[in-house]
Short mmCIF file of C-alpha atoms in Angstrom, two decimals:
data_model
loop_
_atom_site.label_atom_id
_atom_site.label_comp_id
_atom_site.label_asym_id
_atom_site.label_seq_id
_atom_site.Cartn_x
_atom_site.Cartn_y
_atom_site.Cartn_z
CA GLU A 1 -16.09 7.54 -12.72
CA VAL A 2 -12.35 7.80 -12.12
CA GLN A 3 -10.75 4.50 -11.17
CA VAL A 4 -7.19 3.34 -10.66
CA VAL A 5 -6.60 -0.31 -9.87
CA GLU A 6 -3.23 -1.72 -8.89
CA SER A 7 -2.04 -5.27 -9.51
CA GLY A 8 1.15 -7.30 -9.56
CA GLY A 9 2.02 -7.41 -5.87
CA GLY A 10 3.13 -10.57 -4.13
CA LEU A 11 5.88 -12.35 -2.27
CA VAL A 12 9.40 -12.00 -3.66
CA GLN A 13 12.82 -12.93 -2.32
CA PRO A 14 15.42 -10.30 -1.47
CA GLY A 15 17.27 -9.29 -4.60
CA GLY A 16 14.33 -10.26 -6.78
CA SER A 17 12.18 -8.24 -9.15
CA LEU A 18 8.51 -7.42 -9.50
CA ARG A 19 6.46 -5.26 -11.86
CA LEU A 20 3.41 -3.44 -10.58
CA SER A 21 0.65 -2.23 -12.88
CA CYS A 22 -2.05 0.38 -12.40
CA ALA A 23 -5.02 0.30 -14.76
CA ALA A 24 -6.75 3.66 -15.11
CA SER A 25 -10.23 4.48 -16.36
CA GLY A 26 -12.75 7.29 -16.33
CA PHE A 27 -10.36 10.06 -17.41
CA THR A 28 -8.00 11.01 -20.25
CA PHE A 29 -5.00 9.15 -18.91
CA SER A 30 -2.30 10.92 -20.94
CA SER A 31 -3.36 14.32 -19.60
CA TYR A 32 -2.50 13.60 -15.99
CA ALA A 33 0.62 13.02 -13.95
CA MET A 34 0.69 9.82 -11.93
CA SER A 35 2.51 8.67 -8.82
CA TRP A 36 3.37 5.63 -6.74
CA VAL A 37 3.21 5.95 -2.95
CA ARG A 38 3.90 3.14 -0.50
CA GLN A 39 3.04 2.39 3.10
CA ALA A 40 4.99 -0.12 5.16
CA PRO A 41 2.92 -2.10 7.69
CA GLY A 42 1.87 0.21 10.52
CA LYS A 43 3.84 3.13 9.11
CA GLY A 44 3.13 6.39 7.32
CA LEU A 45 2.94 7.28 3.66
CA GLN A 46 6.18 7.34 1.64
CA TRP A 47 6.39 8.76 -1.86
CA VAL A 48 8.14 6.45 -4.31
CA SER A 49 8.00 7.88 -7.81
CA ALA A 50 6.08 10.12 -10.19
CA ILE A 51 5.75 10.60 -13.94
CA SER A 52 4.38 13.29 -16.23
CA GLY A 53 1.43 12.72 -18.52
CA SER A 54 3.59 12.15 -21.58
CA GLY A 55 6.04 10.00 -19.67
CA GLY A 56 8.86 12.35 -20.58
CA SER A 57 9.62 13.38 -17.00
CA THR A 58 10.17 10.97 -14.15
CA TYR A 59 10.99 11.49 -10.49
CA TYR A 60 12.23 9.10 -7.80
CA ALA A 61 12.72 8.98 -4.05
CA ASP A 62 16.35 8.56 -3.07
CA SER A 63 15.56 5.20 -1.49
CA VAL A 64 14.50 3.64 -4.80
CA LYS A 65 16.50 5.57 -7.39
CA GLY A 66 18.52 3.23 -9.56
CA ARG A 67 16.41 0.20 -8.52
CA PHE A 68 12.87 1.18 -9.52
CA THR A 69 11.64 2.44 -12.88
CA ILE A 70 8.32 4.18 -13.44
CA SER A 71 6.74 4.14 -16.88
CA ARG A 72 3.36 4.44 -18.56
CA ASP A 73 1.64 3.19 -21.69
CA ASN A 74 -0.89 5.84 -22.62
CA SER A 75 -2.34 3.62 -25.34
CA LYS A 76 -3.26 1.09 -22.66
CA ASN A 77 -4.13 3.59 -19.90
CA THR A 78 -1.68 1.81 -17.65
CA LEU A 79 1.02 2.93 -15.23
CA TYR A 80 3.90 0.64 -14.26
CA LEU A 81 6.53 0.34 -11.58
CA GLN A 82 9.41 -2.02 -12.31
CA MET A 83 11.10 -2.91 -9.04
CA ASN A 84 14.53 -4.56 -9.09
CA SER A 85 17.03 -5.50 -6.38
CA LEU A 86 14.22 -5.62 -3.85
CA ARG A 87 15.02 -5.35 -0.16
CA ALA A 88 13.12 -6.24 2.99
CA GLU A 89 12.51 -2.54 3.59
CA ASP A 90 10.59 -2.32 0.32
CA THR A 91 7.82 -4.40 1.92
CA ALA A 92 4.71 -2.24 1.80
CA ILE A 93 1.35 -1.60 0.24
CA TYR A 94 1.97 0.25 -3.03
CA PHE A 95 -0.67 2.80 -4.05
CA CYS A 96 -1.14 4.26 -7.50
CA ALA A 97 -2.40 7.84 -7.45
CA LYS A 98 -3.61 10.29 -10.07
CA ALA A 99 -2.84 14.01 -10.08
CA PRO A 100 -5.57 16.58 -10.86
CA SER A 101 -3.44 17.93 -13.72
CA ASP A 102 -0.14 17.25 -15.49
CA SER A 103 1.70 18.94 -12.63
CA GLN A 104 3.39 17.16 -9.76
CA GLY A 105 2.72 17.68 -6.11
CA VAL A 106 -0.85 16.65 -5.36
CA THR A 107 -2.95 13.57 -6.04
CA ASP A 108 -6.72 13.42 -6.08
CA TYR A 109 -7.56 9.76 -6.67
CA TRP A 110 -5.88 6.73 -5.18
CA GLY A 111 -6.26 3.02 -5.77
CA GLN A 112 -6.71 0.51 -2.98
CA GLY A 113 -3.12 -0.64 -3.24
CA THR A 114 -1.25 -3.88 -3.86
CA LEU A 115 0.88 -5.58 -1.22
CA VAL A 116 4.53 -6.31 -1.90
CA THR A 117 6.33 -8.58 0.57
CA VAL A 118 10.07 -9.04 0.29
CA SER A 119 11.15 -12.02 2.34
CA SER A 120 13.09 -15.25 2.06
CA SER B 1 16.11 17.12 2.51
CA TYR B 2 12.89 18.92 3.38
CA VAL B 3 11.18 17.68 6.53
CA LEU B 4 7.53 18.02 7.56
CA THR B 5 6.74 17.59 11.26
CA GLN B 6 3.30 16.58 12.54
CA PRO B 7 2.18 15.73 16.09
CA PRO B 8 1.74 11.95 16.38
CA SER B 9 -1.71 12.26 17.89
CA VAL B 10 -4.53 14.71 18.52
CA SER B 11 -7.64 14.01 20.59
CA VAL B 12 -10.88 15.95 20.48
CA ALA B 13 -14.41 15.57 21.81
CA PRO B 14 -17.32 15.28 19.37
CA GLY B 15 -18.63 18.64 18.27
CA LYS B 16 -15.40 20.43 19.11
CA THR B 17 -12.68 21.71 16.78
CA ALA B 18 -9.57 19.70 15.92
CA THR B 19 -6.38 21.41 14.83
CA ILE B 20 -3.58 19.44 13.20
CA THR B 21 -0.32 21.22 12.47
CA CYS B 22 2.38 20.55 9.90
CA GLY B 23 5.70 22.26 10.46
CA GLY B 24 8.37 22.90 7.87
CA ASN B 25 11.03 25.46 7.08
CA ASN B 26 9.25 28.37 5.38
CA ILE B 27 6.36 26.05 4.51
CA GLY B 28 4.28 29.14 3.83
CA SER B 29 6.12 29.47 0.53
CA LYS B 30 4.94 26.02 -0.58
CA SER B 31 1.55 24.54 -1.43
CA VAL B 32 0.36 22.12 1.22
CA HIS B 33 -2.04 19.25 0.67
CA TRP B 34 -3.78 17.14 3.30
CA TYR B 35 -4.95 13.53 3.15
CA GLN B 36 -7.25 11.53 5.41
CA GLN B 37 -6.66 7.80 5.76
CA LYS B 38 -8.99 5.48 7.64
CA PRO B 39 -7.82 1.98 8.68
CA GLY B 40 -7.57 -0.41 5.76
CA GLN B 41 -8.45 2.27 3.21
CA ALA B 42 -6.62 4.37 0.66
CA PRO B 43 -5.85 8.00 1.48
CA VAL B 44 -8.40 10.63 0.50
CA LEU B 45 -7.49 14.20 -0.42
CA VAL B 46 -9.31 16.59 1.94
CA ILE B 47 -7.48 19.90 1.37
CA TYR B 48 -5.28 20.95 -1.54
CA TYR B 49 -3.27 24.07 -2.31
CA ASP B 50 -3.35 25.10 1.35
CA SER B 51 -7.07 25.73 1.68
CA ASP B 52 -9.10 24.38 -1.25
CA ARG B 53 -11.61 21.58 -0.68
CA PRO B 54 -12.22 18.86 -3.26
CA SER B 55 -15.85 18.26 -4.16
CA GLY B 56 -17.54 16.03 -1.62
CA ILE B 57 -15.39 17.15 1.31
CA PRO B 58 -17.48 18.82 4.03
CA GLU B 59 -17.05 22.53 4.71
CA ARG B 60 -16.05 21.51 8.24
CA PHE B 61 -12.58 20.83 6.80
CA SER B 62 -10.40 23.90 6.25
CA GLY B 63 -6.71 24.66 5.87
CA SER B 64 -4.27 27.51 6.24
CA ASN B 65 -0.57 27.99 5.67
CA SER B 66 1.80 30.72 6.81
CA GLY B 67 5.36 31.07 8.00
CA ASN B 68 6.66 27.73 9.23
CA THR B 69 3.31 26.08 9.95
CA ALA B 70 0.40 24.76 7.93
CA THR B 71 -2.80 23.85 9.74
CA LEU B 72 -5.71 21.54 9.05
CA THR B 73 -8.81 22.49 11.02
CA ILE B 74 -11.81 20.23 11.42
CA SER B 75 -14.85 21.94 12.94
CA ARG B 76 -17.73 20.20 14.65
CA VAL B 77 -15.78 16.95 14.76
CA GLU B 78 -17.72 13.75 14.20
CA ALA B 79 -16.88 10.16 15.09
CA GLY B 80 -16.40 9.45 11.38
CA ASP B 81 -13.51 11.92 11.24
CA GLU B 82 -11.35 9.58 13.30
CA ALA B 83 -8.42 8.74 11.01
CA ASP B 84 -4.78 9.39 10.24
CA TYR B 85 -4.07 12.73 8.57
CA TYR B 86 -1.00 13.47 6.45
CA CYS B 87 0.32 16.75 5.12
CA GLN B 88 2.30 16.79 1.89
CA VAL B 89 4.30 19.24 -0.23
CA TRP B 90 6.30 19.24 -3.43
CA ASP B 91 9.94 20.04 -2.76
CA SER B 92 10.83 21.80 -5.99
CA SER B 93 14.50 22.07 -5.04
CA ARG B 94 14.81 18.29 -5.35
CA ASP B 95 11.74 17.41 -7.42
CA HIS B 96 10.47 15.21 -4.61
CA VAL B 97 7.14 14.73 -2.88
CA VAL B 98 7.44 14.98 0.91
CA PHE B 99 4.90 13.62 3.39
CA GLY B 100 4.62 14.45 7.05
CA GLY B 101 4.78 11.58 9.50
CA GLY B 102 1.02 11.60 10.02
CA THR B 103 -1.29 12.51 12.90
CA LYS B 104 -3.77 10.09 14.41
CA LEU B 105 -6.98 11.92 15.22
CA THR B 106 -8.93 10.33 18.04
CA VAL B 107 -12.52 11.36 18.70
CA LEU B 108 -13.17 10.92 22.41
#
């Protein structure tokens, strides 16, 4: 059974850093692209970042480029999102999502999300 | 940047057909994917590549895409279909994923 489970969320002060993790199981992790999508309280879905199966290609939303870094450790079946210089507007539930192939654009399995709150 | 426009809300009576639109410039040239999200839950893919259904998604869900509008159609609507629905594309000109603003489907 395919599973992706996020962790690492919490309360952080503005300007601080946080690293999210997404543990994957039930599929050959290195063969699939992965993404992070966030949802601010009461708002819609916002794409954050994506990465190819090998990790060689990465993509970022303009709002996080230069502050967030996506990476993956295929030996540990884990996806990461390093978030630096956090702002109040980064407050959201962060979802990890798997693509059905090593191509970008669609995701077929999502985790339940981890909440990041940026506040003093 | 590429923009997807969805109506904020759609209401439909049980047993009737719900139509949710997603507008974008020449969206017919892109592949459109649709997600269903119920309160407190993660999104679920219901239609991908314009009109394909993942396994486990009822045949009542269908999609189409042409010109400047993509459409998600839900036939014989049930109370359990009440949710937020999001369209999504890959903007290859900027290597970005773009989501529509979402449509809240209310079953009367």
